[in-house]
Amino acid sequence: MKHFFSISLFLLFSFSLPLSANAQEAAGKRFDFSDSSKLKKLWQHKGKRFGVPQTKFTIVPCNAAGDKRVLEIKANRSTGFLATPIPESIWRKYPILRWRWRIIKKVSFPGKELDDQAAVVYFGDGTVVKNFLVGYRWEDSFALGSQSLIKYAMGATSVYRICMRNKQAEPLRWYVEERNVVKDFQKAFGRMPRGECALSIGANSQYSKSDTLVEIDFIEFRPAAAKKKAQAPDINKFAERGKKK
């Protein structure tokens, strides 16, 4: 698999979104793409590569999603992603990332699978020169649940890829995914995420020359399920048993 990556990924964490900390926290918990005017306010288009078309992100109506609007991701021999900052207060309190997506046009490889994905959701931290990301990918022939660490741009970007869906997925069927991004990040890089992180959504088809199409209904951060506390033994029951003897 070829491992190329746009130099502009270095800028993934150089946000210029005009959001206050409170506004970021309010916006960063759930994105349902119902309001097209918020797309440019909350997300930045990144991942530009010289000579390669940009992946297109458009909010469109979708009857199949319950007569609502969804994010359409169209990659025609292109690359690119949308990114938004996620405050530390969000990912610490709501470590579960949950989203719903479906594929309409798949990646098509003439031979060996290249580094293209019909869709990918990234979460991670970093600086303008070094990034650490977990990538939840809609791939082609890789086994479901397969994982590996990939280095891009001479090691400046580390991506821990996880195959969420592949060519076995049914076209037009909605799939709901749920991952603990903090645990996945810890497993990948041996530490907790640091400070403000980034969430991004993208698609790449420049190597396979594919024309792919995926829709995302929503993406949200949720609290982890509360751990059940072990119940203390009922001393009254033991006392009753002792009396019976």
PDB file of C-alpha atoms in Angstrom:
ATOM      1  CA  MET A   1       0.000   0.000   0.000  1.00  0.00           C
ATOM      2  CA  LYS A   2       1.440   3.364  -0.952  1.00  0.00           C
ATOM      3  CA  HIS A   3       1.823   5.790   1.933  1.00  0.00           C
ATOM      4  CA  PHE A   4       1.631   9.348   0.710  1.00  0.00           C
ATOM      5  CA  PHE A   5       0.132  12.287   2.548  1.00  0.00           C
ATOM      6  CA  SER A   6      -0.432  15.947   1.914  1.00  0.00           C
ATOM      7  CA  ILE A   7       2.047  18.316   3.522  1.00  0.00           C
ATOM      8  CA  SER A   8      -0.949  20.428   4.541  1.00  0.00           C
ATOM      9  CA  LEU A   9      -1.834  17.908   7.228  1.00  0.00           C
ATOM     10  CA  PHE A  10       0.848  19.686   9.263  1.00  0.00           C
ATOM     11  CA  LEU A  11      -1.699  22.501   9.537  1.00  0.00           C
ATOM     12  CA  LEU A  12      -4.411  20.285  10.966  1.00  0.00           C
ATOM     13  CA  PHE A  13      -3.918  21.868  14.383  1.00  0.00           C
ATOM     14  CA  SER A  14      -3.514  25.484  13.208  1.00  0.00           C
ATOM     15  CA  PHE A  15      -7.185  26.409  13.451  1.00  0.00           C
ATOM     16  CA  SER A  16      -8.433  29.904  12.705  1.00  0.00           C
ATOM     17  CA  LEU A  17     -12.080  29.228  13.539  1.00  0.00           C
ATOM     18  CA  PRO A  18     -13.576  32.279  15.306  1.00  0.00           C
ATOM     19  CA  LEU A  19     -15.017  30.280  18.213  1.00  0.00           C
ATOM     20  CA  SER A  20     -14.776  31.056  21.906  1.00  0.00           C
ATOM     21  CA  ALA A  21     -14.056  28.221  24.334  1.00  0.00           C
ATOM     22  CA  ASN A  22     -17.739  28.094  25.330  1.00  0.00           C
ATOM     23  CA  ALA A  23     -18.855  28.067  21.692  1.00  0.00           C
ATOM     24  CA  GLN A  24     -16.388  25.293  20.883  1.00  0.00           C
ATOM     25  CA  GLU A  25     -17.712  23.180  23.735  1.00  0.00           C
ATOM     26  CA  ALA A  26     -21.322  23.725  22.685  1.00  0.00           C
ATOM     27  CA  ALA A  27     -20.578  22.920  19.037  1.00  0.00           C
ATOM     28  CA  GLY A  28     -18.097  20.130  19.672  1.00  0.00           C
ATOM     29  CA  LYS A  29     -20.424  17.632  21.304  1.00  0.00           C
ATOM     30  CA  ARG A  30     -22.647  16.828  18.295  1.00  0.00           C
ATOM     31  CA  PHE A  31     -22.635  17.674  14.596  1.00  0.00           C
ATOM     32  CA  ASP A  32     -25.804  16.736  12.710  1.00  0.00           C
ATOM     33  CA  PHE A  33     -25.203  18.769   9.519  1.00  0.00           C
ATOM     34  CA  SER A  34     -28.771  20.072   9.475  1.00  0.00           C
ATOM     35  CA  ASP A  35     -27.666  23.669   8.908  1.00  0.00           C
ATOM     36  CA  SER A  36     -25.482  24.316   5.856  1.00  0.00           C
ATOM     37  CA  SER A  37     -24.556  27.783   7.142  1.00  0.00           C
ATOM     38  CA  LYS A  38     -22.675  26.179  10.033  1.00  0.00           C
ATOM     39  CA  LEU A  39     -20.449  24.061   7.816  1.00  0.00           C
ATOM     40  CA  LYS A  40     -17.945  26.853   7.122  1.00  0.00           C
ATOM     41  CA  LYS A  41     -18.298  28.276  10.626  1.00  0.00           C
ATOM     42  CA  LEU A  42     -17.465  25.054  12.431  1.00  0.00           C
ATOM     43  CA  TRP A  43     -15.237  23.207   9.953  1.00  0.00           C
ATOM     44  CA  GLN A  44     -12.164  24.093   7.912  1.00  0.00           C
ATOM     45  CA  HIS A  45     -11.324  22.494   4.576  1.00  0.00           C
ATOM     46  CA  LYS A  46      -7.805  21.045   4.746  1.00  0.00           C
ATOM     47  CA  GLY A  47      -5.671  18.434   3.050  1.00  0.00           C
ATOM     48  CA  LYS A  48      -4.939  20.324  -0.153  1.00  0.00           C
ATOM     49  CA  ARG A  49      -2.331  18.780  -2.388  1.00  0.00           C
ATOM     50  CA  PHE A  50      -0.774  20.468  -5.402  1.00  0.00           C
ATOM     51  CA  GLY A  51      -2.156  19.169  -8.682  1.00  0.00           C
ATOM     52  CA  VAL A  52      -4.845  17.015  -7.032  1.00  0.00           C
ATOM     53  CA  PRO A  53      -8.552  17.980  -6.987  1.00  0.00           C
ATOM     54  CA  GLN A  54     -10.157  18.619  -3.613  1.00  0.00           C
ATOM     55  CA  THR A  55     -12.720  16.296  -2.092  1.00  0.00           C
ATOM     56  CA  LYS A  56     -16.109  18.015  -2.005  1.00  0.00           C
ATOM     57  CA  PHE A  57     -18.229  18.337   1.128  1.00  0.00           C
ATOM     58  CA  THR A  58     -21.852  19.397   0.673  1.00  0.00           C
ATOM     59  CA  ILE A  59     -24.895  19.348   2.900  1.00  0.00           C
ATOM     60  CA  VAL A  60     -27.760  17.753   0.962  1.00  0.00           C
ATOM     61  CA  PRO A  61     -31.338  16.608   1.700  1.00  0.00           C
ATOM     62  CA  CYS A  62     -31.733  12.869   2.275  1.00  0.00           C
ATOM     63  CA  ASN A  63     -35.074  11.100   2.514  1.00  0.00           C
ATOM     64  CA  ALA A  64     -33.322   7.883   3.510  1.00  0.00           C
ATOM     65  CA  ALA A  65     -32.112   9.581   6.697  1.00  0.00           C
ATOM     66  CA  GLY A  66     -35.605  10.465   7.840  1.00  0.00           C
ATOM     67  CA  ASP A  67     -36.271  13.439   5.559  1.00  0.00           C
ATOM     68  CA  LYS A  68     -33.322  15.431   6.900  1.00  0.00           C
ATOM     69  CA  ARG A  69     -30.030  16.861   5.692  1.00  0.00           C
ATOM     70  CA  VAL A  70     -26.711  14.993   5.710  1.00  0.00           C
ATOM     71  CA  LEU A  71     -23.080  15.633   4.813  1.00  0.00           C
ATOM     72  CA  GLU A  72     -22.223  14.330   1.348  1.00  0.00           C
ATOM     73  CA  ILE A  73     -18.541  13.461   0.785  1.00  0.00           C
ATOM     74  CA  LYS A  74     -17.650  13.167  -2.886  1.00  0.00           C
ATOM     75  CA  ALA A  75     -14.112  12.215  -3.915  1.00  0.00           C
ATOM     76  CA  ASN A  76     -13.495  12.125  -7.654  1.00  0.00           C
ATOM     77  CA  ARG A  77      -9.773  11.346  -8.007  1.00  0.00           C
ATOM     78  CA  SER A  78      -9.324  13.774  -5.146  1.00  0.00           C
ATOM     79  CA  THR A  79      -8.110  14.227  -1.582  1.00  0.00           C
ATOM     80  CA  GLY A  80      -9.066  16.423   1.352  1.00  0.00           C
ATOM     81  CA  PHE A  81     -10.859  16.614   4.663  1.00  0.00           C
ATOM     82  CA  LEU A  82     -12.812  18.890   6.958  1.00  0.00           C
ATOM     83  CA  ALA A  83     -11.445  19.551  10.446  1.00  0.00           C
ATOM     84  CA  THR A  84     -12.729  21.139  13.624  1.00  0.00           C
ATOM     85  CA  PRO A  85     -11.138  21.659  17.062  1.00  0.00           C
ATOM     86  CA  ILE A  86     -12.347  19.547  19.985  1.00  0.00           C
ATOM     87  CA  PRO A  87     -11.700  21.092  23.420  1.00  0.00           C
ATOM     88  CA  GLU A  88     -10.124  18.909  26.089  1.00  0.00           C
ATOM     89  CA  SER A  89     -13.262  19.346  28.189  1.00  0.00           C
ATOM     90  CA  ILE A  90     -15.261  17.550  25.472  1.00  0.00           C
ATOM     91  CA  TRP A  91     -13.096  14.490  24.811  1.00  0.00           C
ATOM     92  CA  ARG A  92     -12.438  13.926  28.517  1.00  0.00           C
ATOM     93  CA  LYS A  93     -16.104  14.099  29.469  1.00  0.00           C
ATOM     94  CA  TYR A  94     -17.411  12.443  26.294  1.00  0.00           C
ATOM     95  CA  PRO A  95     -14.778   9.929  25.072  1.00  0.00           C
ATOM     96  CA  ILE A  96     -17.189   7.862  22.961  1.00  0.00           C
ATOM     97  CA  LEU A  97     -17.295   8.932  19.314  1.00  0.00           C
ATOM     98  CA  ARG A  98     -20.480   7.815  17.576  1.00  0.00           C
ATOM     99  CA  TRP A  99     -21.504   8.436  13.975  1.00  0.00           C
ATOM    100  CA  ARG A 100     -23.808   7.146  11.233  1.00  0.00           C
ATOM    101  CA  TRP A 101     -22.704   6.810   7.616  1.00  0.00           C
ATOM    102  CA  ARG A 102     -23.468   4.959   4.410  1.00  0.00           C
ATOM    103  CA  ILE A 103     -21.654   4.322   1.158  1.00  0.00           C
ATOM    104  CA  ILE A 104     -23.133   4.989  -2.275  1.00  0.00           C
ATOM    105  CA  LYS A 105     -20.047   4.648  -4.494  1.00  0.00           C
ATOM    106  CA  LYS A 106     -17.109   2.531  -3.352  1.00  0.00           C
ATOM    107  CA  VAL A 107     -13.385   2.846  -3.947  1.00  0.00           C
ATOM    108  CA  SER A 108     -12.352   0.714  -6.904  1.00  0.00           C
ATOM    109  CA  PHE A 109      -8.803  -0.646  -7.157  1.00  0.00           C
ATOM    110  CA  PRO A 110      -7.497  -2.127 -10.427  1.00  0.00           C
ATOM    111  CA  GLY A 111      -5.018  -4.271  -8.501  1.00  0.00           C
ATOM    112  CA  LYS A 112      -3.436  -4.052  -5.058  1.00  0.00           C
ATOM    113  CA  GLU A 113      -5.217  -1.762  -2.597  1.00  0.00           C
ATOM    114  CA  LEU A 114      -3.676   1.693  -2.439  1.00  0.00           C
ATOM    115  CA  ASP A 115      -3.944   4.334   0.291  1.00  0.00           C
ATOM    116  CA  ASP A 116      -7.434   5.524  -0.649  1.00  0.00           C
ATOM    117  CA  GLN A 117     -10.555   5.470   1.518  1.00  0.00           C
ATOM    118  CA  ALA A 118     -14.144   6.193   0.560  1.00  0.00           C
ATOM    119  CA  ALA A 119     -14.391   7.939   3.934  1.00  0.00           C
ATOM    120  CA  VAL A 120     -12.320   8.359   7.070  1.00  0.00           C
ATOM    121  CA  VAL A 121     -12.933   9.933  10.474  1.00  0.00           C
ATOM    122  CA  TYR A 122      -9.817  11.126  12.321  1.00  0.00           C
ATOM    123  CA  PHE A 123      -9.281  12.045  15.964  1.00  0.00           C
ATOM    124  CA  GLY A 124      -5.991  13.102  17.469  1.00  0.00           C
ATOM    125  CA  ASP A 125      -3.605  15.731  18.747  1.00  0.00           C
ATOM    126  CA  GLY A 126      -0.436  17.398  17.563  1.00  0.00           C
ATOM    127  CA  THR A 127       1.277  20.598  16.541  1.00  0.00           C
ATOM    128  CA  VAL A 128       1.972  22.324  13.240  1.00  0.00           C
ATOM    129  CA  VAL A 129       4.946  19.960  12.715  1.00  0.00           C
ATOM    130  CA  LYS A 130       3.912  16.625  14.257  1.00  0.00           C
ATOM    131  CA  ASN A 131       0.525  14.901  14.361  1.00  0.00           C
ATOM    132  CA  PHE A 132      -0.816  11.767  16.061  1.00  0.00           C
ATOM    133  CA  LEU A 133      -4.138  10.522  14.699  1.00  0.00           C
ATOM    134  CA  VAL A 134      -6.456   7.559  14.960  1.00  0.00           C
ATOM    135  CA  GLY A 135      -8.211   6.998  11.619  1.00  0.00           C
ATOM    136  CA  TYR A 136     -11.520   5.136  11.405  1.00  0.00           C
ATOM    137  CA  ARG A 137     -11.603   4.129   7.746  1.00  0.00           C
ATOM    138  CA  TRP A 138     -14.053   2.859   5.169  1.00  0.00           C
ATOM    139  CA  GLU A 139     -11.605   0.764   3.175  1.00  0.00           C
ATOM    140  CA  ASP A 140     -11.858  -1.872   0.478  1.00  0.00           C
ATOM    141  CA  SER A 141     -10.217  -5.282   0.938  1.00  0.00           C
ATOM    142  CA  PHE A 142      -8.725  -4.920   4.413  1.00  0.00           C
ATOM    143  CA  ALA A 143     -10.313  -7.145   7.060  1.00  0.00           C
ATOM    144  CA  LEU A 144     -12.901  -5.572   9.337  1.00  0.00           C
ATOM    145  CA  GLY A 145     -11.279  -4.488  12.580  1.00  0.00           C
ATOM    146  CA  SER A 146      -7.743  -4.735  11.186  1.00  0.00           C
ATOM    147  CA  GLN A 147      -5.364  -2.149  12.626  1.00  0.00           C
ATOM    148  CA  SER A 148      -1.895  -0.830  11.859  1.00  0.00           C
ATOM    149  CA  LEU A 149       0.322   2.197  12.407  1.00  0.00           C
ATOM    150  CA  ILE A 150       1.269   4.206   9.318  1.00  0.00           C
ATOM    151  CA  LYS A 151       3.866   6.991   9.112  1.00  0.00           C
ATOM    152  CA  TYR A 152       3.488   9.830   6.617  1.00  0.00           C
ATOM    153  CA  ALA A 153       5.682  12.746   5.554  1.00  0.00           C
ATOM    154  CA  MET A 154       8.935  11.257   6.891  1.00  0.00           C
ATOM    155  CA  GLY A 155       7.345  10.469  10.236  1.00  0.00           C
ATOM    156  CA  ALA A 156       5.793  13.874  10.834  1.00  0.00           C
ATOM    157  CA  THR A 157       2.301  12.356  10.846  1.00  0.00           C
ATOM    158  CA  SER A 158       1.481   9.074  12.569  1.00  0.00           C
ATOM    159  CA  VAL A 159      -1.889   7.494  11.766  1.00  0.00           C
ATOM    160  CA  TYR A 160      -3.222   4.457  13.571  1.00  0.00           C
ATOM    161  CA  ARG A 161      -5.699   3.065  11.044  1.00  0.00           C
ATOM    162  CA  ILE A 162      -8.714   0.964  12.009  1.00  0.00           C
ATOM    163  CA  CYS A 163     -10.848  -0.647   9.315  1.00  0.00           C
ATOM    164  CA  MET A 164     -14.455   0.065  10.281  1.00  0.00           C
ATOM    165  CA  ARG A 165     -16.047  -0.989   6.988  1.00  0.00           C
ATOM    166  CA  ASN A 166     -14.867  -2.565   3.743  1.00  0.00           C
ATOM    167  CA  LYS A 167     -16.240  -3.730   0.392  1.00  0.00           C
ATOM    168  CA  GLN A 168     -18.518  -6.232   2.134  1.00  0.00           C
ATOM    169  CA  ALA A 169     -20.709  -3.391   3.404  1.00  0.00           C
ATOM    170  CA  GLU A 170     -24.068  -3.019   1.687  1.00  0.00           C
ATOM    171  CA  PRO A 171     -24.403   0.117  -0.486  1.00  0.00           C
ATOM    172  CA  LEU A 172     -27.094   2.566   0.703  1.00  0.00           C
ATOM    173  CA  ARG A 173     -27.368   0.886   4.110  1.00  0.00           C
ATOM    174  CA  TRP A 174     -26.810   3.113   7.148  1.00  0.00           C
ATOM    175  CA  TYR A 175     -24.208   1.912   9.663  1.00  0.00           C
ATOM    176  CA  VAL A 176     -23.770   3.304  13.171  1.00  0.00           C
ATOM    177  CA  GLU A 177     -20.246   3.191  14.585  1.00  0.00           C
ATOM    178  CA  GLU A 178     -19.108   3.718  18.150  1.00  0.00           C
ATOM    179  CA  ARG A 179     -15.522   3.944  19.431  1.00  0.00           C
ATOM    180  CA  ASN A 180     -13.813   5.110  22.594  1.00  0.00           C
ATOM    181  CA  VAL A 181     -11.374   7.512  20.952  1.00  0.00           C
ATOM    182  CA  VAL A 182      -9.369   8.074  24.134  1.00  0.00           C
ATOM    183  CA  LYS A 183      -8.759   4.349  24.627  1.00  0.00           C
ATOM    184  CA  ASP A 184      -7.945   3.887  20.939  1.00  0.00           C
ATOM    185  CA  PHE A 185      -5.492   6.783  21.110  1.00  0.00           C
ATOM    186  CA  GLN A 186      -3.845   5.363  24.234  1.00  0.00           C
ATOM    187  CA  LYS A 187      -3.490   1.964  22.576  1.00  0.00           C
ATOM    188  CA  ALA A 188      -1.968   3.499  19.457  1.00  0.00           C
ATOM    189  CA  PHE A 189       0.504   5.935  21.027  1.00  0.00           C
ATOM    190  CA  GLY A 190       0.922   4.817  24.618  1.00  0.00           C
ATOM    191  CA  ARG A 191      -0.363   8.030  26.179  1.00  0.00           C
ATOM    192  CA  MET A 192      -3.452  10.169  26.659  1.00  0.00           C
ATOM    193  CA  PRO A 193      -4.358  12.842  24.092  1.00  0.00           C
ATOM    194  CA  ARG A 194      -3.105  16.286  25.071  1.00  0.00           C
ATOM    195  CA  GLY A 195      -5.066  19.520  25.262  1.00  0.00           C
ATOM    196  CA  GLU A 196      -7.231  20.622  22.370  1.00  0.00           C
ATOM    197  CA  CYS A 197      -7.584  17.840  19.814  1.00  0.00           C
ATOM    198  CA  ALA A 198      -8.937  17.726  16.270  1.00  0.00           C
ATOM    199  CA  LEU A 199     -11.799  15.849  14.657  1.00  0.00           C
ATOM    200  CA  SER A 200     -11.742  15.514  10.890  1.00  0.00           C
ATOM    201  CA  ILE A 201     -13.766  13.839   8.151  1.00  0.00           C
ATOM    202  CA  GLY A 202     -12.284  13.069   4.756  1.00  0.00           C
ATOM    203  CA  ALA A 203     -11.986  10.904   1.664  1.00  0.00           C
ATOM    204  CA  ASN A 204      -9.158  10.040  -0.739  1.00  0.00           C
ATOM    205  CA  SER A 205      -9.399   8.570  -4.220  1.00  0.00           C
ATOM    206  CA  GLN A 206      -6.439  10.069  -6.078  1.00  0.00           C
ATOM    207  CA  TYR A 207      -4.380   6.874  -6.316  1.00  0.00           C
ATOM    208  CA  SER A 208      -7.144   4.502  -7.398  1.00  0.00           C
ATOM    209  CA  LYS A 209      -8.666   7.152  -9.722  1.00  0.00           C
ATOM    210  CA  SER A 210     -12.027   6.334  -8.170  1.00  0.00           C
ATOM    211  CA  ASP A 211     -15.205   8.369  -7.957  1.00  0.00           C
ATOM    212  CA  THR A 212     -16.553   7.705  -4.452  1.00  0.00           C
ATOM    213  CA  LEU A 213     -19.572   8.959  -2.551  1.00  0.00           C
ATOM    214  CA  VAL A 214     -20.370   8.619   1.156  1.00  0.00           C
ATOM    215  CA  GLU A 215     -22.939  10.349   3.371  1.00  0.00           C
ATOM    216  CA  ILE A 216     -22.652  11.064   7.093  1.00  0.00           C
ATOM    217  CA  ASP A 217     -25.851  11.645   9.041  1.00  0.00           C
ATOM    218  CA  PHE A 218     -24.312  12.828  12.324  1.00  0.00           C
ATOM    219  CA  ILE A 219     -21.194  12.565  14.446  1.00  0.00           C
ATOM    220  CA  GLU A 220     -21.175  13.077  18.181  1.00  0.00           C
ATOM    221  CA  PHE A 221     -19.240  12.657  21.419  1.00  0.00           C
ATOM    222  CA  ARG A 222     -20.992  10.715  24.186  1.00  0.00           C
ATOM    223  CA  PRO A 223     -20.137   9.800  27.782  1.00  0.00           C
ATOM    224  CA  ALA A 224     -18.701   6.373  28.467  1.00  0.00           C
ATOM    225  CA  ALA A 225     -21.062   3.883  30.049  1.00  0.00           C
ATOM    226  CA  ALA A 226     -20.868   4.000  33.821  1.00  0.00           C
ATOM    227  CA  LYS A 227     -19.067   1.040  35.352  1.00  0.00           C
ATOM    228  CA  LYS A 228     -21.244  -1.125  37.539  1.00  0.00           C
ATOM    229  CA  LYS A 229     -20.078  -1.094  41.136  1.00  0.00           C
ATOM    230  CA  ALA A 230     -19.552  -4.475  42.765  1.00  0.00           C
ATOM    231  CA  GLN A 231     -22.297  -5.043  45.286  1.00  0.00           C
ATOM    232  CA  ALA A 232     -21.252  -5.692  48.864  1.00  0.00           C
ATOM    233  CA  PRO A 233     -22.410  -9.062  50.221  1.00  0.00           C
ATOM    234  CA  ASP A 234     -25.640  -8.974  52.210  1.00  0.00           C
ATOM    235  CA  ILE A 235     -24.519  -9.748  55.780  1.00  0.00           C
ATOM    236  CA  ASN A 236     -28.122 -10.402  56.808  1.00  0.00           C
ATOM    237  CA  LYS A 237     -28.312 -13.393  54.454  1.00  0.00           C
ATOM    238  CA  PHE A 238     -25.155 -14.866  55.949  1.00  0.00           C
ATOM    239  CA  ALA A 239     -26.565 -14.324  59.439  1.00  0.00           C
ATOM    240  CA  GLU A 240     -29.788 -16.136  58.479  1.00  0.00           C
ATOM    241  CA  ARG A 241     -27.846 -19.063  57.065  1.00  0.00           C
ATOM    242  CA  GLY A 242     -25.890 -19.328  60.308  1.00  0.00           C
ATOM    243  CA  LYS A 243     -29.090 -19.500  62.336  1.00  0.00           C
ATOM    244  CA  LYS A 244     -30.517 -22.295  60.163  1.00  0.00           C
ATOM    245  CA  LYS A 245     -27.435 -24.421  60.820  1.00  0.00           C
TER     246      LYS A 245
END
